[in-house]
PDB file of C-alpha atoms in Angstrom:
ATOM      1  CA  UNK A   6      83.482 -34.159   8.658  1.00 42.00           C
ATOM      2  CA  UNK A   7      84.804 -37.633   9.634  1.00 49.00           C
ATOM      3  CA  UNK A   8      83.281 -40.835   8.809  1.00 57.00           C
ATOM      4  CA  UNK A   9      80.628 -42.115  11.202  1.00 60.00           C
ATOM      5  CA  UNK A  10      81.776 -45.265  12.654  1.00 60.00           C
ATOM      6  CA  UNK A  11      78.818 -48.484  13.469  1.00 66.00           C
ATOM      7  CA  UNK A  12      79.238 -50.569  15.669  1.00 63.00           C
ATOM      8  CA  UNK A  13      80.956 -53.395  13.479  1.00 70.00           C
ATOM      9  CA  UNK A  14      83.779 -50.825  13.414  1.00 67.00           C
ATOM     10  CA  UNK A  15      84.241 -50.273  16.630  1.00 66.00           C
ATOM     11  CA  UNK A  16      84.394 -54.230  17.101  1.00 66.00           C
ATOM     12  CA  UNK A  17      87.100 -54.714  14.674  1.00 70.00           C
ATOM     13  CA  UNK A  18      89.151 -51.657  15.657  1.00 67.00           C
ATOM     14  CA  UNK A  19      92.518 -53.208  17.108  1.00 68.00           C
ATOM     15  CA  UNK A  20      95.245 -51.627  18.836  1.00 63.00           C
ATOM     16  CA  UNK A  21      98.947 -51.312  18.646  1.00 65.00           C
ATOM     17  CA  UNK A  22     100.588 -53.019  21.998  1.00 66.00           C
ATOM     18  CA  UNK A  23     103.340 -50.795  23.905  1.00 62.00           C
ATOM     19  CA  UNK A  24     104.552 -51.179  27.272  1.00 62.00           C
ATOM     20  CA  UNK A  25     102.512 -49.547  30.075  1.00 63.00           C
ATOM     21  CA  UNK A  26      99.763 -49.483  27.887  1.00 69.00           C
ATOM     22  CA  UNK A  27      96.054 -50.415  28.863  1.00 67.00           C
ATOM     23  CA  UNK A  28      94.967 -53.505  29.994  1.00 70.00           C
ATOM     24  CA  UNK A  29      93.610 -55.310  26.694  1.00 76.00           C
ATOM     25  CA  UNK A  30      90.582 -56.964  27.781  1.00 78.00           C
ATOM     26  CA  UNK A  31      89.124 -53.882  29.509  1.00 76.00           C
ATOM     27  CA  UNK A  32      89.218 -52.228  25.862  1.00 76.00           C
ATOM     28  CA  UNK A  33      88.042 -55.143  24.170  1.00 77.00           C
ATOM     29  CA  UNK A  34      85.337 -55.440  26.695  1.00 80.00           C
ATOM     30  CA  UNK A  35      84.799 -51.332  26.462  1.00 78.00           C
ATOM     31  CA  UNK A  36      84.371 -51.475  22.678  1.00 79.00           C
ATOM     32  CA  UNK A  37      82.041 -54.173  23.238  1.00 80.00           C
ATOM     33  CA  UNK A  38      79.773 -52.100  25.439  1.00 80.00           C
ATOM     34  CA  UNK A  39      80.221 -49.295  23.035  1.00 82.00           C
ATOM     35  CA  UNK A  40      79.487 -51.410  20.080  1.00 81.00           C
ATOM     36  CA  UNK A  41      76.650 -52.447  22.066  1.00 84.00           C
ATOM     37  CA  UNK A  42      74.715 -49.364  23.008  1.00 82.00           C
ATOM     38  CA  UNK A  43      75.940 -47.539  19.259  1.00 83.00           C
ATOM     39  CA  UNK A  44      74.074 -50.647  18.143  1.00 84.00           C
ATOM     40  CA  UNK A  45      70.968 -49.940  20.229  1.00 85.00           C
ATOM     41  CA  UNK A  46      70.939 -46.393  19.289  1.00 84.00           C
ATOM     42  CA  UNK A  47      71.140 -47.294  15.762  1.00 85.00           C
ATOM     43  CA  UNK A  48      67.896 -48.992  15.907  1.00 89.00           C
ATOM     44  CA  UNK A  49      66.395 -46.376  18.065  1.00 89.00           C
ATOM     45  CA  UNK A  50      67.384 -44.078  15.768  1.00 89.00           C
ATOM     46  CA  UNK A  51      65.774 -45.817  12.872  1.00 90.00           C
ATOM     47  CA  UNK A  52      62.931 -46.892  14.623  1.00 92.00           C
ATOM     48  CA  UNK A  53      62.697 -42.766  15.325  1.00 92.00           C
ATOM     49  CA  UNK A  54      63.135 -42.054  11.629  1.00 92.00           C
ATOM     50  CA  UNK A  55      60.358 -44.904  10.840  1.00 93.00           C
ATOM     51  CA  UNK A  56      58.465 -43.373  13.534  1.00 91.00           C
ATOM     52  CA  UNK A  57      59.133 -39.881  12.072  1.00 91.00           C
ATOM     53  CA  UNK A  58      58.463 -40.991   8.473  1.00 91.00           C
ATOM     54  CA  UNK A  59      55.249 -42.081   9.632  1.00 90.00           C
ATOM     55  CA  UNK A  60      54.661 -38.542  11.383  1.00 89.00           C
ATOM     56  CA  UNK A  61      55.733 -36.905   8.613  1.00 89.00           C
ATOM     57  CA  UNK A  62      53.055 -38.976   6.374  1.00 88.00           C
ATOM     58  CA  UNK A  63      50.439 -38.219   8.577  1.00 88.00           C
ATOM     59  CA  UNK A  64      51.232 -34.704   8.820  1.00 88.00           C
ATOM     60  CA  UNK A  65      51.364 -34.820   4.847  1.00 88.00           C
ATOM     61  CA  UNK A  66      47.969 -36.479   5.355  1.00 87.00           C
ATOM     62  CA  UNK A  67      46.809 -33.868   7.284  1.00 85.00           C
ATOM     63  CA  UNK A  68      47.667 -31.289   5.498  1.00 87.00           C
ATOM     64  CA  UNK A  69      45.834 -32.576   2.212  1.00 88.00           C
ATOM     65  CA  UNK A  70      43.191 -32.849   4.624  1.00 88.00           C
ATOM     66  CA  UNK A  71      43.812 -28.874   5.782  1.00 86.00           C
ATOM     67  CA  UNK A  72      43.740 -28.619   2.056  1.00 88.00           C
ATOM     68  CA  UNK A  73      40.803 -30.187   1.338  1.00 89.00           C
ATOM     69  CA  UNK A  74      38.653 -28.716   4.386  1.00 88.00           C
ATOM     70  CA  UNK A  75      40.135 -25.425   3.799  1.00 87.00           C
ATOM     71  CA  UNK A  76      38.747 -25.938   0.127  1.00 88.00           C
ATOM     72  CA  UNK A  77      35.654 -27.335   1.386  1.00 88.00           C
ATOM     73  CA  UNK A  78      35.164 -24.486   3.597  1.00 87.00           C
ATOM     74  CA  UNK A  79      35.669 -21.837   0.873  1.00 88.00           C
ATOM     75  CA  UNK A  80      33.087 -23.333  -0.991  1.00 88.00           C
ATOM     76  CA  UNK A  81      31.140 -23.743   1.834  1.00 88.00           C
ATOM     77  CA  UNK A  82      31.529 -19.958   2.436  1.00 86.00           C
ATOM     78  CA  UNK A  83      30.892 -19.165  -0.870  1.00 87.00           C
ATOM     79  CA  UNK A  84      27.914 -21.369  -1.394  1.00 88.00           C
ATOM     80  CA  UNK A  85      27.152 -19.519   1.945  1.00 87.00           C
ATOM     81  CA  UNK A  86      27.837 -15.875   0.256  1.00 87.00           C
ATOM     82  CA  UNK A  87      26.081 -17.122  -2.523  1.00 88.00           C
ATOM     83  CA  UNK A  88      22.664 -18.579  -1.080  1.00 88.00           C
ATOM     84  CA  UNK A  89      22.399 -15.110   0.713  1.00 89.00           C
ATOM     85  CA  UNK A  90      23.119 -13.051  -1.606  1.00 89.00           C
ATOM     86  CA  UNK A  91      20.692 -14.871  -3.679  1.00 90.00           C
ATOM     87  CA  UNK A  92      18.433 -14.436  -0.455  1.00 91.00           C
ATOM     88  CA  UNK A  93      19.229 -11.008  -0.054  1.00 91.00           C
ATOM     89  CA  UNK A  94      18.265 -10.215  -4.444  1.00 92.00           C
ATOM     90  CA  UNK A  95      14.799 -12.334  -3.954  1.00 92.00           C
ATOM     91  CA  UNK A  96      14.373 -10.296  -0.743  1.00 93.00           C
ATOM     92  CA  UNK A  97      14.725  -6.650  -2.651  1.00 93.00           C
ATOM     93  CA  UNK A  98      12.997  -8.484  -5.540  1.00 93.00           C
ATOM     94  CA  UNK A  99       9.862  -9.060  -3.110  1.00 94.00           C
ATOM     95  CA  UNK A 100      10.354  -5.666  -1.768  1.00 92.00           C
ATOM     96  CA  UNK A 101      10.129  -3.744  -4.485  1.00 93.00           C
ATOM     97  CA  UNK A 102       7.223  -5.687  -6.147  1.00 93.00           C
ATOM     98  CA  UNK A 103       5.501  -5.158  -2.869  1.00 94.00           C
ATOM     99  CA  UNK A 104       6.302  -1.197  -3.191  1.00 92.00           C
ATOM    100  CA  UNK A 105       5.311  -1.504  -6.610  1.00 93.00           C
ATOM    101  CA  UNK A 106       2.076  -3.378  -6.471  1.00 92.00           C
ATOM    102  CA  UNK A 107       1.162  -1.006  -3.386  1.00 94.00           C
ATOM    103  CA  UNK A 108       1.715   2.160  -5.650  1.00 93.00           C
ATOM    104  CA  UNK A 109      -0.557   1.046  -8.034  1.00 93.00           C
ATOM    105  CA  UNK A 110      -3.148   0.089  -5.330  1.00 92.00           C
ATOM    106  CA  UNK A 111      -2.768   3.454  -4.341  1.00 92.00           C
ATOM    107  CA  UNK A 112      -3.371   5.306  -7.812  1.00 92.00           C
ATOM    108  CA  UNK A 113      -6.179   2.613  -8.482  1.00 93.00           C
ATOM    109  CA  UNK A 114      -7.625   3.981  -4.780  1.00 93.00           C
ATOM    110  CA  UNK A 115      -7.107   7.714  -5.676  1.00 92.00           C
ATOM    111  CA  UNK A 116      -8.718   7.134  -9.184  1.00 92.00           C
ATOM    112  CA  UNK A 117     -11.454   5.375  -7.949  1.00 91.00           C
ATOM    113  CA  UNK A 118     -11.970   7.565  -4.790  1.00 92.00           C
ATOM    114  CA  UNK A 119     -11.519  10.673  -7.628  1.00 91.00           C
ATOM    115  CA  UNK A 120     -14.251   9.041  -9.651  1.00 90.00           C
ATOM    116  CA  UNK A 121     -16.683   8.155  -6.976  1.00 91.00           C
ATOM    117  CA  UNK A 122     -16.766  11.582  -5.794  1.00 91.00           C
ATOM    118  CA  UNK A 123     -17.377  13.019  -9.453  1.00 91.00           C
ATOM    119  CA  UNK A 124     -20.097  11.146  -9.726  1.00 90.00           C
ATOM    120  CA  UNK A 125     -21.653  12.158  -6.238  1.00 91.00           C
ATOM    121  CA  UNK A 126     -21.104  15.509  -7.329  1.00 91.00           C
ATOM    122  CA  UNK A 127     -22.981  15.326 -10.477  1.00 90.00           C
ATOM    123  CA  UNK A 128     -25.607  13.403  -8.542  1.00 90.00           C
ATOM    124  CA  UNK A 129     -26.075  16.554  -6.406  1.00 88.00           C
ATOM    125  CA  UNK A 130     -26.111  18.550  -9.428  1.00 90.00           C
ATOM    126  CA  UNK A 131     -28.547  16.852 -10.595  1.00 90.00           C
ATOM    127  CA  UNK A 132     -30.560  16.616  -7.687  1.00 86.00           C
ATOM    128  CA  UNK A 133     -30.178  20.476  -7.219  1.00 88.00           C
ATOM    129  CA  UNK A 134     -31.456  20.972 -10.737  1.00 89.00           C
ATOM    130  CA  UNK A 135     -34.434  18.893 -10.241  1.00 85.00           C
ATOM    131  CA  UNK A 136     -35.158  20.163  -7.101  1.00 85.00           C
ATOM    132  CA  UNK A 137     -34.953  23.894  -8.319  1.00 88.00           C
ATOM    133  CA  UNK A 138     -36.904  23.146 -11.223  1.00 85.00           C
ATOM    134  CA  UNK A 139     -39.870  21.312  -8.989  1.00 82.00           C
ATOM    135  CA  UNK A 140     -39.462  24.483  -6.967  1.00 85.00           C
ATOM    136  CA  UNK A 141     -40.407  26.437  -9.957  1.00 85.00           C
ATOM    137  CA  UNK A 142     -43.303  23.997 -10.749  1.00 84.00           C
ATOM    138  CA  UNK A 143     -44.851  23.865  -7.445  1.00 81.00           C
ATOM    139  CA  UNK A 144     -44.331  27.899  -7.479  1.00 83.00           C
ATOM    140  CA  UNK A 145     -46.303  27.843 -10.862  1.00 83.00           C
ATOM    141  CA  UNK A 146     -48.945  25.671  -9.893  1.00 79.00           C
ATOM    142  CA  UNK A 147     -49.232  27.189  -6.714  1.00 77.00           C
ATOM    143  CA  UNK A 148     -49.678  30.947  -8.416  1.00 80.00           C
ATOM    144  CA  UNK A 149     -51.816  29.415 -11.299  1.00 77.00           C
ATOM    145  CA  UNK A 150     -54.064  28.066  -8.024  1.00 74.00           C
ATOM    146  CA  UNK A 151     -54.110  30.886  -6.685  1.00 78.00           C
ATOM    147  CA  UNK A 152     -55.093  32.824  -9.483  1.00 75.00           C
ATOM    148  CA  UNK A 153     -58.015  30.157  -9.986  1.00 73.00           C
ATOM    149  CA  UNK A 154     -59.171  30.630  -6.626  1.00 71.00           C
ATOM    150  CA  UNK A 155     -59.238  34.259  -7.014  1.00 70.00           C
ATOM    151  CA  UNK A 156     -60.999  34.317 -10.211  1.00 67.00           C
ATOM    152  CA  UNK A 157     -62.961  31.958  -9.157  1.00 70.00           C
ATOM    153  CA  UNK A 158     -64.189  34.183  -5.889  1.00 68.00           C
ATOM    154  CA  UNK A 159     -64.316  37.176  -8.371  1.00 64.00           C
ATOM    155  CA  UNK A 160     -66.879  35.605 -10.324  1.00 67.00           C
ATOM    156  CA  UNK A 161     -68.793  34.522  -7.137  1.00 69.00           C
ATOM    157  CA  UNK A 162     -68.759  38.164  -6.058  1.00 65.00           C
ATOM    158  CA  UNK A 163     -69.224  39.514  -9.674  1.00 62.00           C
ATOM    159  CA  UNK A 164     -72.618  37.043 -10.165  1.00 64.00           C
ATOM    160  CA  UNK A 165     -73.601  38.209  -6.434  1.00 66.00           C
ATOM    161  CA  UNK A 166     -73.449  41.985  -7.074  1.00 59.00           C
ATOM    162  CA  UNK A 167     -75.693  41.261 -10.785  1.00 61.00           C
ATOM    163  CA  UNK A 168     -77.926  39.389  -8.850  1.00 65.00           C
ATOM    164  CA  UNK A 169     -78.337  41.776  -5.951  1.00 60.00           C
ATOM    165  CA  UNK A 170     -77.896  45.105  -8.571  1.00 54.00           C
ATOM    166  CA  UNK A 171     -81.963  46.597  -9.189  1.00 54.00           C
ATOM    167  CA  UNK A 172     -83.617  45.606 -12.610  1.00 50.00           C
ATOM    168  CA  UNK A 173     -86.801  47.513 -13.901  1.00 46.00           C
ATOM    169  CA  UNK A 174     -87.838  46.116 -17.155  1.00 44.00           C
ATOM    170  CA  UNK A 175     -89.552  49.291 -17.685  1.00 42.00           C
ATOM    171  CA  UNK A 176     -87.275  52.097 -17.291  1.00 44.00           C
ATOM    172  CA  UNK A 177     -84.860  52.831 -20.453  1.00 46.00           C
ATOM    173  CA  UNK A 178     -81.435  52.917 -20.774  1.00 47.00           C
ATOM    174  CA  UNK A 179     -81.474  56.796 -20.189  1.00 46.00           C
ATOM    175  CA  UNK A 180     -84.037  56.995 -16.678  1.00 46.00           C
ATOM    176  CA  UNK A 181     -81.132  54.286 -15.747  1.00 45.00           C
ATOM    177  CA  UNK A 182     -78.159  56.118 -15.759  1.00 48.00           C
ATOM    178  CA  UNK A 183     -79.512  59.584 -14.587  1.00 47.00           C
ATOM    179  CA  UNK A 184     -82.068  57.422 -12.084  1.00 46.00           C
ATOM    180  CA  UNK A 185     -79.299  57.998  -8.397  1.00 49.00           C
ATOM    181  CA  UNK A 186     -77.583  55.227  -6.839  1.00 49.00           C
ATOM    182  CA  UNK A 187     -78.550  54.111  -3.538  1.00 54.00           C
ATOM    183  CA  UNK A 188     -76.080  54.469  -0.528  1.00 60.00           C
ATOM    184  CA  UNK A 189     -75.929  50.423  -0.537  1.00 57.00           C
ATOM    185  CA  UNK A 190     -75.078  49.973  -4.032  1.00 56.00           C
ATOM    186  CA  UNK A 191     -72.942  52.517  -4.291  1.00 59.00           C
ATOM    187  CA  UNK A 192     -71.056  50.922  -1.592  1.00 60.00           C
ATOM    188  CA  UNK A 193     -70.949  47.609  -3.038  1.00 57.00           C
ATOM    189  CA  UNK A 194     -69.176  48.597  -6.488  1.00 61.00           C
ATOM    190  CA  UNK A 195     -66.837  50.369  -4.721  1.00 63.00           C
ATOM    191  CA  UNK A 196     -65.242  47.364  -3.117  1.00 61.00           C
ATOM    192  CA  UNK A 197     -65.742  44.950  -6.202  1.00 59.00           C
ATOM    193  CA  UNK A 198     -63.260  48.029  -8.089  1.00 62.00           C
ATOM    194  CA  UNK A 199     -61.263  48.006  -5.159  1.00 60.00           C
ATOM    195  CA  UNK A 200     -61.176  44.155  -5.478  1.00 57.00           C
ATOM    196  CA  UNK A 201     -60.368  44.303  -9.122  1.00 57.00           C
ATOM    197  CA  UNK A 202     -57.850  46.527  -8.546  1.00 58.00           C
ATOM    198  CA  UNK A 203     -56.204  45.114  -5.871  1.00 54.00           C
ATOM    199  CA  UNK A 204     -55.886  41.110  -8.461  1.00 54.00           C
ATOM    200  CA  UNK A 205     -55.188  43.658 -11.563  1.00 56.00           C
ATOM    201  CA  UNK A 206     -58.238  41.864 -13.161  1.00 53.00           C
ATOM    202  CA  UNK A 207     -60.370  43.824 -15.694  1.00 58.00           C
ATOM    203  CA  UNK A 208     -63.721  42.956 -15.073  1.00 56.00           C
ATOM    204  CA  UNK A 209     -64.685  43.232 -18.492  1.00 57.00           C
ATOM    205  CA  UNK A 210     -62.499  40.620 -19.387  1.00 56.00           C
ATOM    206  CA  UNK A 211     -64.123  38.044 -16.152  1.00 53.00           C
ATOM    207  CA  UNK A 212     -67.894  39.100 -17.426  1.00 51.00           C
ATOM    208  CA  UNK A 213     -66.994  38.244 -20.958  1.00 50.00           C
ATOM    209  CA  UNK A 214     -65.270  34.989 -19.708  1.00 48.00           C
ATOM    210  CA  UNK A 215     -68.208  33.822 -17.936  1.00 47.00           C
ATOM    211  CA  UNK A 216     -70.731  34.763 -20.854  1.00 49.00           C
TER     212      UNK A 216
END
């Protein structure tokens, strides 16, 4: 690769003279130009590396930026990932203590609703026990009135056939019993037996009760 020439260079260069040769001060003023614009685009050209330098620091810049917004952002993104993942774990967490509390709300219910109708049951138990057993008492009492009543007309009827029945003081035992029974009287035991046997009472057993 030859040397790159500056502009000083090209001012100094001199040439051989010959005959027929170029006009001298048309090269010396043709260098000059040259020298002249290789002079002005040697300080473009550094002015465009300075300018490029600069670039290139700002793209350096920028990319340290990149760097650290790319850096931010992944921790941004993970703080993100973390915050709902976090979210999400609290969420389930809540969830399932909401299933869980509601389960047991729902045995508590069944146990309680289980217990509740136990206890009505026994209630009507005992309410059915009571109730047949003050059945049986108002079925005693009301026989054991009954029977009362009936005695109770027996010995009406019993103390109206002795007081209706024929004494004579005089007559014995014997003129008593072969003595005939009127039609009236006769008539008038028969229904008191018929009575008696009817209630299954011995009337024996009433007579001596009233004595």
């Amino acid at each position: 690769m030859p040397e790159l020439l500056t502009s000083l260079d090209i001012v100094n260069q001199s040439f051989k003279k010959s005959l027929r040769g170029y006009d001298t001060a048309e090269v010396d003023e043709f260098l000059d130009n040259v020298a002249e614009a290789l002079q002005a685009y040697n300080k473009k050209n550094k002015e465009l590396e300075q300018e490029l330098a600069a670039k290139q620091e700002s793209l350096a810049e920028y990319d340290r930026m990149k760097d650290v917004l790319h850096e931010a952002l992944l921790m941004a993104q993970k703080s993100a990932d973390d915050r709902v993942k976090s979210a999400r774990e609290q969420a389930n967490k809540i969830l399932e203590d909401a299933r869980a509390e509601a389960e047991a709300m729902r045995r508590d219910t069944a146990e309680e609703v289980k217990r509740l109708r136990a206890g009505v049951e026994q209630i009507r138990n005992i309410r059915d026990m009571y109730a047949q057993e003050f059945r049986g008492m108002l079925a005693k009492f009301d026989n054991q009135l009954t029977q009362s009543i009936n005695a109770s007309q027996l010995r009406g009827a019993v103390e109206a056939v002795l007081e209706d029945a024929p004494k004579d003081e005089a007559e014995s035992p014997a003129e008593s019993q072969n003595q005939p029974e009127g039609q009236e009287q006769k008539n008038s035991r028969k229904d008191l037996e018929a009575a008696y046997g009817l209630l299954g009472v011995n009337p024996e057993d009433l007579i001596g009760k009233q004595d």
